[in-house]
Amino acid sequence: MTRWTGMLLLAFGLALTPHARAGEPAPLVLGVFPYVTPVQLAQFHTPLKDYLAKNLKRPVTLVTAPDFNSFFERTRQGQYDIFITAPNLGRFAETHDGHKRLAQTGHNIQAIFLTRRDSDIQKIEDLRGKTIMIAQPISLLYQMAENLIREEGLVPGESVTIIETRTHNNSMYAPLRGEADASVTGMLLWQVLGQEQKDQMRVIGLTEEAPGFMVMANKRLSTKDINKIQALLLDYHNVADGKRYFETTGYKQFIKIENTVMEKLDPYTKILLKPASP
């Protein structure tokens, strides 16, 4: 399998590694929330996949989904053994589907509002009558951004038009592409953006912070397997490959998930009980 064939398979939610041979344990499926492109996800998370496979002595396949809603539905269907997901989706997976906590990333997420530097938009209130691109409504960043828009006296769908897109990465470039007057993306993606592109944009607002990604285990895994996977995750920053992984992703390290962190996410899970947008 070539590198680019692997990327294509990842894009369609298929395995990056072959099926187990006779006598080998079945592969564990590692699902990753599609916050960037499939190519980027593969680049970011293949080291983690390989680390888990080596230490569990079991094949691990890396998959994603076409969009946030599809990833959420596949999580509900139990297609992933381990999954790295948005914090509110992780909380929902725990409270409604019984899946188990493994770890969370050490960074915080925050929605950042952007526009072109040569635009006359200086602050969020200036978006009245304008368009803003944001990734799908079930995402925590979308909900946080919408809350801030309302706090600034604007009404989505009335005084400001929201254009939905597939990923936070796609949203970030909308003003530069002329697809929207402004956009919302994650602070992590903004921080790793090239300086040349940053120089063409202006930050006009920030939301509050929230926990980073949640790593969850399917409830069908044994307690022994869950404990071993959790221990490997919590130790990953201590190995050379892990240090590079956290530098590349910006995740800092994996840490334990506290009850108080999960409980604060409950308001952001309510939208997941509603029918998903077509």
Phi, psi and omega in degrees: 000128178282164179302315185285330173297320178299319179297321181293319178298319178299321181299329181263009176079024180255173186286147173267350179235156182289165176294154180295144177282168180304132179091346178271152175293151179297146180297145168276138181261118179258109179265138181237127179306130187278064182279343173227187183291159176303322179298315179294319179300317179296317179297317183291314197252356175300321176301321178293317178304313182293321179298314180294316181299317182296315186276336176271349184054049184205137179300145176231129177255147183248122183224164173218201180217164183296330183202177184299314182298319179295319179297317179299315181294321179292328174296315180297328180280355178077027183285342183249139174278319176231140178215137174263117190221168177298149186302318181290328176289326176294317178297318179297319180299326179285310188280331184253335182242356174078015179285163192253146177287141170244303182192171171232159177286153186280351179270163173257153175257152182204136178275136181238131180267131184232151171213173177292145180296330180272008177281158175273004179278119183250335183209170185299324179300335180285357180278000178303126181079005184253178176248147179220132180262131180220145176291172196309146186303333181286348181287148178296321179299320179299312182295319178295319180294317180297320177300317181291321177302316180292322178298332180272009174088011179257152180241112179304134180089348179238288182274347176214141181259125178262127176255120181276146177221178190279319184227161176295327179295317179295320180299319187305323186272358186305314179297322180291329179274354182076021182269344178200158178288330181211172180210165175235134174219182178272147179302324181299317179292323178296321183294329181264002178292144180298147184298325180300319179284323177301321182295342180269358186234162179232136174275125182244359179180155179224142174271180171293169179267158177218166180299158178285201182293151175257138173253120186239158177243139176297140184297343180285345178290148179289157177301322179298314180294317180299315181296321181291317179297318179298316179298320179295318179297314183292342180258356190298329181289350181271353180253157186301312180298325179293319179299319178293322179300313182289329175293318182291315184277336185080012185283346181073296176186171173266136179229164179292152179263121180271152179303318183297326179295314180295318184297325180291345180273350185306318180299334183272000177263349185299323181296337183286346177276349181269156177302136179292151177297147180294000000 
